[in-house]
XYZ file of C-alpha atoms in Angstrom:
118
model
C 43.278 -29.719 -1.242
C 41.655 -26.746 -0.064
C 37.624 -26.880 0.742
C 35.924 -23.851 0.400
C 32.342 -23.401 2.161
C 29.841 -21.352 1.326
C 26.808 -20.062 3.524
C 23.693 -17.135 3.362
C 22.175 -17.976 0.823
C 18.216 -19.051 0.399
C 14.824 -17.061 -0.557
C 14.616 -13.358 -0.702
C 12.118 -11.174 -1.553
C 12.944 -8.399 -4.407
C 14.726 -5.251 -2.400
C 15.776 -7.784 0.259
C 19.296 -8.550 1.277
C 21.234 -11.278 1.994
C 25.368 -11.810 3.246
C 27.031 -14.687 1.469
C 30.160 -16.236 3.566
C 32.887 -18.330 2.388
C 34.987 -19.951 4.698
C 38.230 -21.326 4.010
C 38.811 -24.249 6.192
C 42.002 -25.698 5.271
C 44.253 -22.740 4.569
C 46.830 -21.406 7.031
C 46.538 -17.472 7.934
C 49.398 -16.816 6.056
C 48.606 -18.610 2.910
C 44.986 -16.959 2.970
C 46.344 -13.398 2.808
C 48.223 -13.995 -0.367
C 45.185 -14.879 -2.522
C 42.799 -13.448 -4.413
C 39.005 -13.949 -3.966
C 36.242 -13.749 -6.077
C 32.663 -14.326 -6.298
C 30.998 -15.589 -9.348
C 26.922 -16.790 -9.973
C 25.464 -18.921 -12.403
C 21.951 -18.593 -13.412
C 20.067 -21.555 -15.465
C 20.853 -21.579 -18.669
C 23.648 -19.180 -18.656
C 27.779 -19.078 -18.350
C 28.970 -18.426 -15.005
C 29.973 -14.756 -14.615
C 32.458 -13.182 -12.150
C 29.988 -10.788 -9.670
C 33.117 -9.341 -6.955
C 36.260 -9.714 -6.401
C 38.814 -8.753 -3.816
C 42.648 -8.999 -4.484
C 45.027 -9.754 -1.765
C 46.606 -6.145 -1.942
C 43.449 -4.709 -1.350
C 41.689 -4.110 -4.728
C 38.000 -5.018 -5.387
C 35.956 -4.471 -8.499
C 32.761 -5.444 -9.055
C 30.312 -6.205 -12.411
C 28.259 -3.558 -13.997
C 25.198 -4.943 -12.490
C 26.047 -5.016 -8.940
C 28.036 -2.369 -8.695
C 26.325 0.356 -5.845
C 24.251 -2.778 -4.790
C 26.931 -5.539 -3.702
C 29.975 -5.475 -1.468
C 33.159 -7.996 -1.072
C 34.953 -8.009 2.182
C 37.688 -10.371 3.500
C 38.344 -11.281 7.306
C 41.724 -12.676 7.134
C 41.861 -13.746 10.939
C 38.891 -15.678 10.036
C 39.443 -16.709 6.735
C 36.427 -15.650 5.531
C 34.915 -13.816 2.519
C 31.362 -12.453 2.473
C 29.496 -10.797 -0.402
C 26.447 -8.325 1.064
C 23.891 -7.912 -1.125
C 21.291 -5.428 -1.250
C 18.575 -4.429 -3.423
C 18.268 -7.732 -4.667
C 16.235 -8.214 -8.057
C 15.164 -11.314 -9.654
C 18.002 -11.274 -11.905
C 20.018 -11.695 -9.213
C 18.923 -15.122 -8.821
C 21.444 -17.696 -9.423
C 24.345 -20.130 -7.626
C 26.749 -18.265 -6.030
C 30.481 -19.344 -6.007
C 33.261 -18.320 -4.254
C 36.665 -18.871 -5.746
C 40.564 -18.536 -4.036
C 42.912 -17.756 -6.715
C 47.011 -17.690 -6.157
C 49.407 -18.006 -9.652
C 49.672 -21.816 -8.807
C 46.433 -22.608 -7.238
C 42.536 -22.363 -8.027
C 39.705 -23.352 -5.907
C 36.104 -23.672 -6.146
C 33.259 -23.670 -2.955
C 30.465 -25.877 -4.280
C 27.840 -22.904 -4.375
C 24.959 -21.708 -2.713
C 21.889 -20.340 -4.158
C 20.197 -17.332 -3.875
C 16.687 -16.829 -5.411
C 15.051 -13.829 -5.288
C 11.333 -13.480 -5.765
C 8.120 -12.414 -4.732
């Protein structure tokens, strides 16, 4: 079973930034190129909602509300993938997730949070 961890988040004041990390700690190299990552956030009170995601050919996309404000990169040789945030608003505010995705496989970090107010 694969463990994803999650890292960065905690308290930011609106226009701050913050990098979110997810490391893969079980996965060989090889296994962590072929899938696809995402991150998604729940806020209180609301579904979870994809935020980023990066494909393992390359591809990212991002939601409406992010998009010009977040970033999704993947480190392969570390097996790592961070989310830089910027211009963070209080709607931002919400548990972060990172998921791995393969055709066979799907796993879930266990979230960090990221609140952003004044």
């Amino acid at each position: 079973q694969e463990q994803l961890v999650e890292s960065g988040g905690g308290l930011v004041q609106p226009g701050g930034s913050l990098r979110l990390s997810c490391k893969a700690t079980r996965m060989i190299t090889s296994v962590f190129w072929s899938n696809d990552f995402s991150w998604y956030r729940q806020a209180p009170g609301k579904e979870r909602e994809l935020v980023a995601a990066h494909n393992s050919n390359g591809d990212t996309n991002y939601a409406d509300p992010v998009k010009g404000r977040f970033t999704i990169s993947r480190d392969n040789s570390r097996k790592r993938v961070l989310l830089d945030m910027s211009n963070l608003k209080p709607e931002d505010t919400a548990v972060y997730y990172c998921n791995a995705r393969t055709k066979n496989t799907n796993y879930w970090g266990q979230g960090t949070q990221v609140t952003v107010s004044s």
